[in-house]
Each structure stands twice: as C-alpha cells, then as structure tokens.
Amino acid sequence: MNFYYSDRDLLIVLPKIINTENYMAFEKNLFAIEQLNEAKEIYLDANDLTYISSLGLRVIFKLVKNFRNKRIAVFGVSEDVYNIFEFTGMINFIRVFKKMRRVDLNSLKLLGAGMYGSVYRINEELILKVFRNINSKYEVKKLLDVMRIAFKHDIPTIMPFEIVETEKGVGAVLELLTSNLISQLIQENPEKIDEYIGTMVELSKTLASTNFEEEEIRSRNRMLLSKLNSVENLLLPEEIETIKKYINAVPVRNTAVHGDFHAKNIMMAEGNPILIDMDEFSCGHPLWDIANINFIYQIMPRTDLKVADDLYDINGKMTYEEFYFKLIAFSTADADIIWNKFFNGYFADYSQEEKNSILELVEFYGTFRYIDVLIDLCNIFKGNAEKIAGKVKFIRYFLAKLKEKNLDELIKALEIWK
C-alpha cells in the first residue's frame, strides 16, 4: 500500500478494488502504517478505486472510529463508488469528495500568469486559478480546507466553488467579484494612497489578531521546515541547519499569516478588502507577513541587476524595472512610498528607536523570503537540472548575505513587538 507523509498529513492511496478477497490484507496494511498515530490529518486517495464492498467500508469505518480525533477524508471518488458511500450511509461518518471534472484551458481566456499560477476567465461570474506550486489533487484539497477554516474565522477571502483538473494541473473555480486590486486602485487614484495603505495596515492587523485553536490550521514555521525536505539533496547539511535555525528563531503563534501579503493580493469589493491567493495561508508570527511586504517593495527592487537577470531568467528580454513593474504593478520609486507608508502606519505607536530595531529584523526576514521563493522554484522546475542548479546557486547567494548579520541580536526586536 502506497502512502506519503509530510508535515503531519498522511496520504494513503487506496487499491483499485477492495472486496471479500483482499479486505483483510487491506486492513492489515492500513493499520500497519506507523504514521497513523502521528498524523493530524488522514486523506484516502480513491482516484484508482473502482469498487469497495461492505467489508471494505467496515475497515474505513474502523479507521474513523479509532482515530476520531483526526480529520479524515476520502477524495477522488468516482460516481459509482460515491453511490456506494451514499447508499450505505458512510458519508455521514466521513467526508467524501467526488473525482474532479476536467476543464479544457484552450476554451478559456487567459487573464494573467505569475510565478505561482495562472488565472483564466470561465464566464462573466467565474474564474479558474490553475496552480503551479500545488502539484496534486491532495494538495488542492488541503488548500480548500485551509480556506474554509479562514472563512469560518471571518478572514475576508473568496471561497472556491469547485476543484477541477486541466492539462496544466489542478485548479480552483472562484467567483469573479465586481472589484479592483488595491495595486490597481493606487495607480488609478494616487491621491487616495493613504486610504488604501491604511486598509492594508488594518487588514494585516486583523490577521495578526485572529487566533486559531491549537493545531486547527497549519503552522507557517512547520510549512517552511517541510519545504526544506524537497531540497535536502541539493544543499549541504550545514546549509540546511542554518536555514532551520532562521525559521526556528521566529516564535510560533496561533494567529493568521497570509504568507504573500501585498497590494496585488488584496481586492476591494464595495469598500471591503478581500484577500486572494491563499496558497500560503497559515498561522504564525506577523513578522512573516511584514517581512514579505518588505521583500516585495524593498528587497526585490534593490536586487543586484546582474543577479536579477540570472535569477528571473530575464536574459535581456526587458529591463529589470520593466520586469518588476509587470510582476508587482509598481515602479521601484512607488514601491518605496508604499513600504514607508505601510511600515510607519503599522508601527505608528512605536518610538523611532523601536522602529529601527524592528526594521532591521524585518529586513533580515525580507531577504530570507528570497530563499523560501527559491525553494518553491526548485519544486516548480523539478526534473530540470539546469534550472534547479541556478536556483540553488542563489539560495547560497542570499544565505551568504544573511550570515553577515547577527540574528541573535536582531531577534531581540521581538521583545518590543506588541
């Protein structure tokens, strides 16, 4: 029996048939998985399952009873198998999700593409986001669980209607609201920049004051540590340990973290902000979000031009300023204004000396965000040895920059971070 375990999530691939001939072997193999006890969530992948008998259902029911304190779900269920779960009443005891329908992207209009995915228009009311950094139906299912929990806690975001399969991977069907991105609104109404940045500040503080129950949602620290597993064979052991040290230095908290917070990921609908691109949503210290804003509006614009050219594969196709504007929707000069207004607004109640201390720490983790992004790129380009080698080179480049700083001194700023 194939299974995969990562970040306390256990994925178990169900066989093609579970009937009177093999249900005992299925039960034995299932309960022999040691990670059942450690896992926080258990997912049963039924994409290959074509038939399950009542004896097979009893095994799954036993799993639910024995681990009633864990979230358990079956996904990728065919219509025929779903009918069995429904007719026997099993859907009352375990979450069951049908197999995804397939959408042909050639029939849709591409609205935009970024590092983490592409967005297509389905009709006047719906859009489809196809993910680049989420490689399986299981991972999309996890993302939707996270979004539902965020929605339950009044985090302003859009709930997806459906998960679908495409020729370029899996995606989520979302409602197309009558709205504009804050980045667009700032460009169109520069005289209202203080109002829009103030909205961003208040939204980020809302996240930082939204508490989840322990283990209710994934931890930002643990997510970052889990990502490291994918590059363990690409980096030296001492480099892995240094990155772990930087992650573990940030205190674990149960407050909300968007993970990629900036003006292009916030929409305004009827005067209310709505977060989009919830791929990295988790819980943790607000430092992670503030550092990301610093990364977007300060670290990225100041990246050495030669480094940027290699890092982003620009290869003379455009200037870095043009590339940055295309990616972020602001010039580097406007990015400075946005960052300064946001930082001073967020820390308005702090003295200048306190702000200076916090700023140094934020800049450190703003640079660290580059390492996080590069690890994601290593996963996106899995199988392309040349591209991965280039990303690993830059992980080392930014790691060397961070080693120039004394983190033990910088982290003291958290003592004054209210």
GROMACS .gro file of C-alpha atoms in nm:
model
  418
    1MET     CA    1   0.000   0.000   0.000
    2ASN     CA    2   0.146   0.334  -0.105
    3PHE     CA    3   0.133   0.624   0.138
    4TYR     CA    4   0.300   0.962   0.177
    5TYR     CA    5   0.362   1.155   0.498
    6SER     CA    6   0.455   1.522   0.523
    7ASP     CA    7   0.401   1.795   0.783
    8ARG     CA    8   0.173   1.565   0.989
    9ASP     CA    9  -0.051   1.498   0.686
   10LEU     CA   10  -0.086   1.135   0.579
   11LEU     CA   11  -0.197   1.044   0.225
   12ILE     CA   12  -0.294   0.679   0.167
   13VAL     CA   13  -0.356   0.552  -0.186
   14LEU     CA   14  -0.645   0.305  -0.195
   15PRO     CA   15  -0.621  -0.003  -0.421
   16LYS     CA   16  -0.830  -0.047  -0.735
   17ILE     CA   17  -1.070  -0.294  -0.569
   18ILE     CA   18  -1.147  -0.369  -0.202
   19ASN     CA   19  -1.367  -0.679  -0.175
   20THR     CA   20  -1.406  -1.008   0.015
   21GLU     CA   21  -1.081  -1.140  -0.130
   22ASN     CA   22  -0.848  -0.863  -0.019
   23TYR     CA   23  -1.021  -0.664   0.257
   24MET     CA   24  -0.825  -0.845   0.532
   25ALA     CA   25  -0.492  -0.766   0.364
   26PHE     CA   26  -0.612  -0.409   0.310
   27GLU     CA   27  -0.696  -0.377   0.681
   28LYS     CA   28  -0.365  -0.527   0.789
   29ASN     CA   29  -0.160  -0.300   0.562
   30LEU     CA   30  -0.366   0.007   0.656
   31PHE     CA   31  -0.327  -0.027   1.031
   32ALA     CA   32   0.041  -0.121   0.995
   33ILE     CA   33   0.116   0.238   0.887
   34GLU     CA   34   0.301   0.382   1.187
   35GLN     CA   35   0.228   0.743   1.088
   36LEU     CA   36  -0.145   0.694   1.159
   37ASN     CA   37  -0.077   0.784   1.521
   38GLU     CA   38   0.139   1.088   1.442
   39ALA     CA   39  -0.076   1.235   1.164
   40LYS     CA   40  -0.306   1.528   1.224
   41GLU     CA   41  -0.499   1.470   0.900
   42ILE     CA   42  -0.553   1.148   0.704
   43TYR     CA   43  -0.652   1.155   0.336
   44LEU     CA   44  -0.759   0.843   0.145
   45ASP     CA   45  -0.687   0.880  -0.228
   46ALA     CA   46  -0.965   0.694  -0.416
   47ASN     CA   47  -0.872   0.801  -0.770
   48ASP     CA   48  -0.788   0.440  -0.864
   49LEU     CA   49  -1.072   0.282  -0.664
   50THR     CA   50  -1.345   0.129  -0.886
   51TYR     CA   51  -1.529  -0.085  -0.627
   52ILE     CA   52  -1.547  -0.123  -0.249
   53SER     CA   53  -1.754  -0.389  -0.070
   54SER     CA   54  -1.931  -0.355   0.263
   55LEU     CA   55  -1.634  -0.531   0.425
   56GLY     CA   56  -1.401  -0.268   0.280
   57LEU     CA   57  -1.629   0.006   0.413
   58ARG     CA   58  -1.612  -0.155   0.759
   59VAL     CA   59  -1.233  -0.119   0.751
   60ILE     CA   60  -1.264   0.252   0.670
   61PHE     CA   61  -1.529   0.291   0.941
   62LYS     CA   62  -1.290   0.125   1.186
   63LEU     CA   63  -1.025   0.379   1.085
   64VAL     CA   64  -1.269   0.664   1.154
   65LYS     CA   65  -1.366   0.518   1.494
   66ASN     CA   66  -1.007   0.451   1.603
   67PHE     CA   67  -0.889   0.800   1.505
   68ARG     CA   68  -1.199   1.009   1.572
   69ASN     CA   69  -0.975   1.295   1.697
   70LYS     CA   70  -0.823   1.339   1.349
   71ARG     CA   71  -0.961   1.493   1.028
   72ILE     CA   72  -1.016   1.208   0.782
   73ALA     CA   73  -1.142   1.237   0.423
   74VAL     CA   74  -1.175   1.031   0.106
   75PHE     CA   75  -1.120   1.219  -0.219
   76GLY     CA   76  -1.110   1.144  -0.592
   77VAL     CA   77  -1.419   0.923  -0.563
   78SER     CA   78  -1.589   0.810  -0.886
   79GLU     CA   79  -1.965   0.842  -0.931
   80ASP     CA   80  -2.017   0.466  -0.884
   81VAL     CA   81  -1.807   0.448  -0.567
   82TYR     CA   82  -1.969   0.765  -0.432
   83ASN     CA   83  -2.309   0.597  -0.474
   84ILE     CA   84  -2.186   0.309  -0.256
   85PHE     CA   85  -2.071   0.551   0.017
   86GLU     CA   86  -2.401   0.737  -0.005
   87PHE     CA   87  -2.632   0.433  -0.015
   88THR     CA   88  -2.461   0.271   0.286
   89GLY     CA   89  -2.469   0.595   0.486
   90MET     CA   90  -2.088   0.618   0.510
   91ILE     CA   91  -2.100   0.982   0.400
   92ASN     CA   92  -2.250   1.055   0.744
   93PHE     CA   93  -1.928   0.937   0.913
   94ILE     CA   94  -1.651   1.055   0.682
   95ARG     CA   95  -1.604   1.338   0.434
   96VAL     CA   96  -1.623   1.205   0.077
   97PHE     CA   97  -1.524   1.415  -0.227
   98LYS     CA   98  -1.603   1.319  -0.583
   99LYS     CA   99  -1.347   1.294  -0.862
  100MET     CA  100  -1.278   1.626  -1.031
  101ARG     CA  101  -1.419   1.713  -1.371
  102ARG     CA  102  -1.173   1.815  -1.645
  103VAL     CA  103  -1.165   2.163  -1.797
  104ASP     CA  104  -1.005   2.239  -2.133
  105LEU     CA  105  -0.796   2.554  -2.093
  106ASN     CA  106  -0.793   2.611  -2.471
  107SER     CA  107  -1.157   2.711  -2.444
  108LEU     CA  108  -1.087   2.978  -2.181
  109LYS     CA  109  -0.933   3.325  -2.192
  110LEU     CA  110  -0.604   3.370  -2.002
  111LEU     CA  111  -0.635   3.673  -1.772
  112GLY     CA  112  -0.289   3.663  -1.621
  113ALA     CA  113   0.002   3.443  -1.513
  114GLY     CA  114   0.252   3.461  -1.228
  115MET     CA  115   0.513   3.252  -1.054
  116TYR     CA  116   0.256   3.050  -0.858
  117GLY     CA  117  -0.021   3.008  -1.113
  118SER     CA  118  -0.237   3.129  -1.400
  119VAL     CA  119  -0.590   3.274  -1.399
  120TYR     CA  120  -0.849   3.208  -1.671
  121ARG     CA  121  -1.197   3.350  -1.727
  122ILE     CA  122  -1.475   3.089  -1.740
  123ASN     CA  123  -1.764   3.333  -1.784
  124GLU     CA  124  -1.880   3.671  -1.656
  125GLU     CA  125  -1.909   3.539  -1.299
  126LEU     CA  126  -1.640   3.273  -1.261
  127ILE     CA  127  -1.262   3.245  -1.299
  128LEU     CA  128  -1.029   2.946  -1.279
  129LYS     CA  129  -0.693   2.959  -1.098
  130VAL     CA  130  -0.454   2.684  -1.208
  131PHE     CA  131  -0.174   2.632  -0.956
  132ARG     CA  132   0.194   2.592  -1.038
  133ASN     CA  133   0.320   2.529  -0.685
  134ILE     CA  134   0.048   2.277  -0.596
  135ASN     CA  135   0.110   1.956  -0.781
  136SER     CA  136  -0.166   1.720  -0.673
  137LYS     CA  137  -0.539   1.700  -0.606
  138TYR     CA  138  -0.449   1.617  -0.248
  139GLU     CA  139  -0.262   1.945  -0.204
  140VAL     CA  140  -0.552   2.145  -0.351
  141LYS     CA  141  -0.786   1.963  -0.115
  142LYS     CA  142  -0.564   2.073   0.176
  143LEU     CA  143  -0.570   2.432   0.049
  144LEU     CA  144  -0.950   2.432   0.035
  145ASP     CA  145  -0.966   2.304   0.393
  146VAL     CA  146  -0.744   2.593   0.497
  147MET     CA  147  -0.964   2.844   0.313
  148ARG     CA  148  -1.278   2.707   0.480
  149ILE     CA  149  -1.119   2.747   0.822
  150ALA     CA  150  -1.011   3.103   0.736
  151PHE     CA  151  -1.365   3.181   0.618
  152LYS     CA  152  -1.506   3.041   0.944
  153HIS     CA  153  -1.284   3.282   1.139
  154ASP     CA  154  -1.412   3.583   0.938
  155ILE     CA  155  -1.092   3.626   0.738
  156PRO     CA  156  -1.217   3.812   0.427
  157THR     CA  157  -1.146   3.580   0.133
  158ILE     CA  158  -1.322   3.408  -0.158
  159MET     CA  159  -1.443   3.052  -0.117
  160PRO     CA  160  -1.382   2.829  -0.422
  161PHE     CA  161  -1.682   2.658  -0.579
  162GLU     CA  162  -1.505   2.355  -0.723
  163ILE     CA  163  -1.169   2.183  -0.778
  164VAL     CA  164  -1.105   2.086  -1.141
  165GLU     CA  165  -0.841   1.910  -1.347
  166THR     CA  166  -0.674   2.071  -1.651
  167GLU     CA  167  -0.396   1.983  -1.894
  168LYS     CA  168  -0.168   2.214  -1.691
  169GLY     CA  169  -0.256   2.081  -1.347
  170VAL     CA  170  -0.526   2.123  -1.089
  171GLY     CA  171  -0.713   2.443  -1.017
  172ALA     CA  172  -0.995   2.607  -0.826
  173VAL     CA  173  -1.308   2.771  -0.968
  174LEU     CA  174  -1.366   3.106  -0.796
  175GLU     CA  175  -1.630   3.376  -0.804
  176LEU     CA  176  -1.534   3.683  -1.008
  177LEU     CA  177  -1.641   3.970  -0.785
  178THR     CA  178  -1.702   4.324  -0.906
  179SER     CA  179  -1.380   4.457  -0.759
  180ASN     CA  180  -1.035   4.600  -0.819
  181LEU     CA  181  -0.698   4.511  -0.673
  182ILE     CA  182  -0.556   4.765  -0.429
  183SER     CA  183  -0.249   4.787  -0.654
  184GLN     CA  184  -0.475   4.898  -0.941
  185LEU     CA  185  -0.668   5.144  -0.723
  186ILE     CA  186  -0.345   5.310  -0.605
  187GLN     CA  187  -0.234   5.355  -0.966
  188GLU     CA  188  -0.569   5.497  -1.073
  189ASN     CA  189  -0.622   5.715  -0.762
  190PRO     CA  190  -0.276   5.817  -0.632
  191GLU     CA  191  -0.436   6.091  -0.422
  192LYS     CA  192  -0.603   5.814  -0.213
  193ILE     CA  193  -0.285   5.620  -0.144
  194ASP     CA  194  -0.301   5.689   0.232
  195GLU     CA  195  -0.653   5.546   0.243
  196TYR     CA  196  -0.555   5.228   0.057
  197ILE     CA  197  -0.236   5.173   0.257
  198GLY     CA  198  -0.440   5.231   0.573
  199THR     CA  199  -0.673   4.950   0.459
  200MET     CA  200  -0.371   4.723   0.412
  201VAL     CA  201  -0.244   4.808   0.760
  202GLU     CA  202  -0.580   4.735   0.922
  203LEU     CA  203  -0.618   4.409   0.730
  204SER     CA  204  -0.273   4.291   0.834
  205LYS     CA  205  -0.354   4.376   1.196
  206THR     CA  206  -0.680   4.183   1.165
  207LEU     CA  207  -0.479   3.879   1.059
  208ALA     CA  208  -0.234   3.927   1.346
  209SER     CA  209  -0.521   3.939   1.598
  210THR     CA  210  -0.716   3.640   1.460
  211ASN     CA  211  -0.647   3.339   1.680
  212PHE     CA  212  -0.690   2.976   1.581
  213GLU     CA  213  -0.720   2.684   1.815
  214GLU     CA  214  -0.403   2.483   1.855
  215GLU     CA  215  -0.348   2.251   1.557
  216GLU     CA  216  -0.657   2.392   1.383
  217ILE     CA  217  -0.453   2.523   1.093
  218ARG     CA  218  -0.106   2.460   0.954
  219SER     CA  219   0.189   2.640   1.109
  220ARG     CA  220   0.398   2.881   0.899
  221ASN     CA  221   0.715   2.763   1.072
  222ARG     CA  222   0.631   2.398   1.008
  223MET     CA  223   0.538   2.470   0.645
  224LEU     CA  224   0.879   2.627   0.585
  225LEU     CA  225   1.058   2.339   0.758
  226SER     CA  226   0.859   2.092   0.549
  227LYS     CA  227   0.959   2.270   0.226
  228LEU     CA  228   1.322   2.213   0.319
  229ASN     CA  229   1.272   1.839   0.274
  230SER     CA  230   1.249   1.893  -0.101
  231VAL     CA  231   1.599   2.046  -0.123
  232GLU     CA  232   1.782   1.829   0.131
  233ASN     CA  233   1.973   1.659  -0.152
  234LEU     CA  234   2.056   1.991  -0.316
  235LEU     CA  235   2.211   2.176  -0.021
  236LEU     CA  236   2.486   2.089   0.225
  237PRO     CA  237   2.377   1.966   0.572
  238GLU     CA  238   2.521   2.279   0.735
  239GLU     CA  239   2.322   2.499   0.494
  240ILE     CA  240   2.002   2.313   0.581
  241GLU     CA  241   2.076   2.358   0.951
  242THR     CA  242   2.135   2.732   0.908
  243ILE     CA  243   1.802   2.774   0.728
  244LYS     CA  244   1.629   2.572   1.003
  245LYS     CA  245   1.789   2.798   1.263
  246TYR     CA  246   1.645   3.108   1.092
  247ILE     CA  247   1.297   2.951   1.078
  248ASN     CA  248   1.301   2.828   1.437
  249ALA     CA  249   1.417   3.168   1.566
  250VAL     CA  250   1.070   3.311   1.488
  251PRO     CA  251   0.826   3.235   1.774
  252VAL     CA  252   0.533   3.006   1.692
  253ARG     CA  253   0.195   3.176   1.727
  254ASN     CA  254  -0.165   3.074   1.654
  255THR     CA  255  -0.250   3.399   1.473
  256ALA     CA  256  -0.321   3.425   1.100
  257VAL     CA  257  -0.047   3.472   0.838
  258HIS     CA  258  -0.137   3.527   0.472
  259GLY     CA  259   0.210   3.428   0.351
  260ASP     CA  260   0.218   3.654   0.042
  261PHE     CA  261   0.062   3.977   0.168
  262HIS     CA  262   0.089   4.275  -0.070
  263ALA     CA  263  -0.133   4.514  -0.267
  264LYS     CA  264  -0.173   4.283  -0.567
  265ASN     CA  265  -0.322   4.011  -0.345
  266ILE     CA  266  -0.595   4.228  -0.192
  267MET     CA  267  -0.917   4.320  -0.374
  268MET     CA  268  -1.161   4.593  -0.275
  269ALA     CA  269  -1.524   4.492  -0.323
  270GLU     CA  270  -1.787   4.750  -0.225
  271GLY     CA  271  -1.538   4.919   0.006
  272ASN     CA  272  -1.428   4.599   0.180
  273PRO     CA  273  -1.086   4.430   0.141
  274ILE     CA  274  -1.076   4.066   0.030
  275LEU     CA  275  -0.763   3.850   0.037
  276ILE     CA  276  -0.683   3.637  -0.265
  277ASP     CA  277  -0.406   3.381  -0.337
  278MET     CA  278  -0.438   3.192  -0.010
  279ASP     CA  279  -0.181   2.925  -0.110
  280GLU     CA  280   0.049   3.012   0.181
  281PHE     CA  281  -0.217   3.093   0.443
  282SER     CA  282  -0.121   2.956   0.784
  283CYS     CA  283  -0.071   3.061   1.144
  284GLY     CA  284   0.242   3.218   1.288
  285HIS     CA  285   0.408   3.540   1.396
  286PRO     CA  286   0.307   3.854   1.197
  287LEU     CA  287   0.679   3.901   1.124
  288TRP     CA  288   0.633   3.659   0.831
  289ASP     CA  289   0.377   3.888   0.662
  290ILE     CA  290   0.555   4.216   0.735
  291ALA     CA  291   0.880   4.064   0.606
  292ASN     CA  292   0.705   3.958   0.285
  293ILE     CA  293   0.588   4.315   0.225
  294ASN     CA  294   0.948   4.428   0.279
  295PHE     CA  295   1.062   4.162   0.032
  296ILE     CA  296   0.811   4.276  -0.231
  297TYR     CA  297   0.867   4.651  -0.202
  298GLN     CA  298   1.227   4.683  -0.078
  299ILE     CA  299   1.437   4.369  -0.127
  300MET     CA  300   1.317   4.283  -0.479
  301PRO     CA  301   1.359   4.635  -0.625
  302ARG     CA  302   1.711   4.655  -0.481
  303THR     CA  303   1.829   4.319  -0.608
  304ASP     CA  304   2.157   4.349  -0.797
  305LEU     CA  305   2.072   4.382  -1.168
  306LYS     CA  306   2.307   4.101  -1.278
  307VAL     CA  307   2.168   3.874  -1.006
  308ALA     CA  308   1.810   3.963  -1.101
  309ASP     CA  309   1.878   3.894  -1.469
  310ASP     CA  310   2.000   3.542  -1.389
  311LEU     CA  311   1.755   3.479  -1.107
  312TYR     CA  312   1.441   3.553  -1.307
  313ASP     CA  313   1.568   3.433  -1.647
  314ILE     CA  314   1.509   3.781  -1.793
  315ASN     CA  315   1.800   3.730  -2.035
  316GLY     CA  316   1.779   4.078  -2.184
  317LYS     CA  317   1.410   4.042  -2.280
  318MET     CA  318   1.327   4.352  -2.073
  319THR     CA  319   1.488   4.577  -1.815
  320TYR     CA  320   1.461   4.476  -1.452
  321GLU     CA  321   1.247   4.785  -1.386
  322GLU     CA  322   1.004   4.667  -1.657
  323PHE     CA  323   1.007   4.314  -1.513
  324TYR     CA  324   0.943   4.442  -1.161
  325PHE     CA  325   0.652   4.659  -1.277
  326LYS     CA  326   0.499   4.366  -1.467
  327LEU     CA  327   0.526   4.143  -1.159
  328ILE     CA  328   0.429   4.387  -0.881
  329ALA     CA  329   0.239   4.661  -1.072
  330PHE     CA  330   0.451   4.945  -0.928
  331SER     CA  331   0.770   5.126  -1.017
  332THR     CA  332   1.058   5.092  -0.771
  333ALA     CA  333   1.001   5.458  -0.666
  334ASP     CA  334   0.634   5.388  -0.589
  335ALA     CA  335   0.735   5.071  -0.407
  336ASP     CA  336   0.947   5.283  -0.170
  337ILE     CA  337   0.649   5.507  -0.095
  338ILE     CA  338   0.417   5.213  -0.032
  339TRP     CA  339   0.664   5.039   0.200
  340ASN     CA  340   0.737   5.351   0.408
  341LYS     CA  341   0.370   5.436   0.447
  342PHE     CA  342   0.282   5.078   0.538
  343PHE     CA  343   0.567   5.028   0.786
  344ASN     CA  344   0.512   5.361   0.962
  345GLY     CA  345   0.137   5.302   0.969
  346TYR     CA  346   0.168   4.951   1.114
  347PHE     CA  347   0.416   5.061   1.380
  348ALA     CA  348   0.265   5.407   1.440
  349ASP     CA  349   0.259   5.354   1.819
  350TYR     CA  350   0.630   5.272   1.840
  351SER     CA  351   0.921   5.507   1.905
  352GLN     CA  352   1.171   5.572   1.626
  353GLU     CA  353   1.431   5.367   1.811
  354GLU     CA  354   1.191   5.073   1.839
  355LYS     CA  355   1.101   5.106   1.471
  356ASN     CA  356   1.469   5.097   1.374
  357SER     CA  357   1.524   4.774   1.569
  358ILE     CA  358   1.216   4.608   1.420
  359LEU     CA  359   1.310   4.728   1.071
  360GLU     CA  360   1.648   4.552   1.087
  361LEU     CA  361   1.477   4.227   1.183
  362VAL     CA  362   1.211   4.268   0.913
  363GLU     CA  363   1.479   4.333   0.650
  364PHE     CA  364   1.660   4.014   0.757
  365TYR     CA  365   1.348   3.804   0.707
  366GLY     CA  366   1.260   4.000   0.394
  367THR     CA  367   1.586   3.869   0.246
  368PHE     CA  368   1.509   3.524   0.388
  369ARG     CA  369   1.185   3.527   0.184
  370TYR     CA  370   1.404   3.501  -0.128
  371ILE     CA  371   1.528   3.163  -0.002
  372ASP     CA  372   1.168   3.049   0.053
  373VAL     CA  373   1.072   3.154  -0.302
  374LEU     CA  374   1.378   2.982  -0.450
  375ILE     CA  375   1.290   2.657  -0.275
  376ASP     CA  376   0.943   2.683  -0.433
  377LEU     CA  377   1.107   2.736  -0.772
  378CYS     CA  378   1.320   2.424  -0.721
  379ASN     CA  379   0.993   2.232  -0.680
  380ILE     CA  380   0.830   2.401  -0.979
  381PHE     CA  381   1.128   2.313  -1.203
  382LYS     CA  382   1.165   1.961  -1.065
  383GLY     CA  383   1.330   1.749  -1.334
  384ASN     CA  384   1.510   2.046  -1.497
  385ALA     CA  385   1.862   2.005  -1.355
  386GLU     CA  386   1.998   2.322  -1.517
  387LYS     CA  387   1.727   2.549  -1.380
  388ILE     CA  388   1.743   2.390  -1.034
  389ALA     CA  389   2.122   2.436  -1.023
  390GLY     CA  390   2.070   2.806  -1.095
  391LYS     CA  391   1.815   2.841  -0.812
  392VAL     CA  392   2.042   2.656  -0.567
  393LYS     CA  393   2.323   2.897  -0.658
  394PHE     CA  394   2.104   3.187  -0.550
  395ILE     CA  395   1.989   3.016  -0.231
  396ARG     CA  396   2.357   3.014  -0.137
  397TYR     CA  397   2.395   3.375  -0.254
  398PHE     CA  398   2.122   3.501  -0.020
  399LEU     CA  399   2.226   3.267   0.259
  400ALA     CA  400   2.571   3.427   0.250
  401LYS     CA  401   2.409   3.772   0.279
  402LEU     CA  402   2.211   3.662   0.585
  403LYS     CA  403   2.520   3.515   0.751
  404GLU     CA  404   2.669   3.865   0.753
  405LYS     CA  405   2.404   3.963   1.011
  406ASN     CA  406   2.390   3.870   1.380
  407LEU     CA  407   2.046   3.713   1.412
  408ASP     CA  408   2.080   3.667   1.788
  409GLU     CA  409   2.095   4.046   1.821
  410LEU     CA  410   1.826   4.118   1.562
  411ILE     CA  411   1.573   3.876   1.712
  412LYS     CA  412   1.569   4.080   2.034
  413ALA     CA  413   1.344   4.324   1.848
  414LEU     CA  414   1.058   4.076   1.904
  415GLU     CA  415   1.066   4.168   2.272
  416ILE     CA  416   0.923   4.512   2.184
  417TRP     CA  417   0.687   4.387   1.911
  418LYS     CA  418   0.347   4.422   2.078
   0.00000   0.00000   0.00000
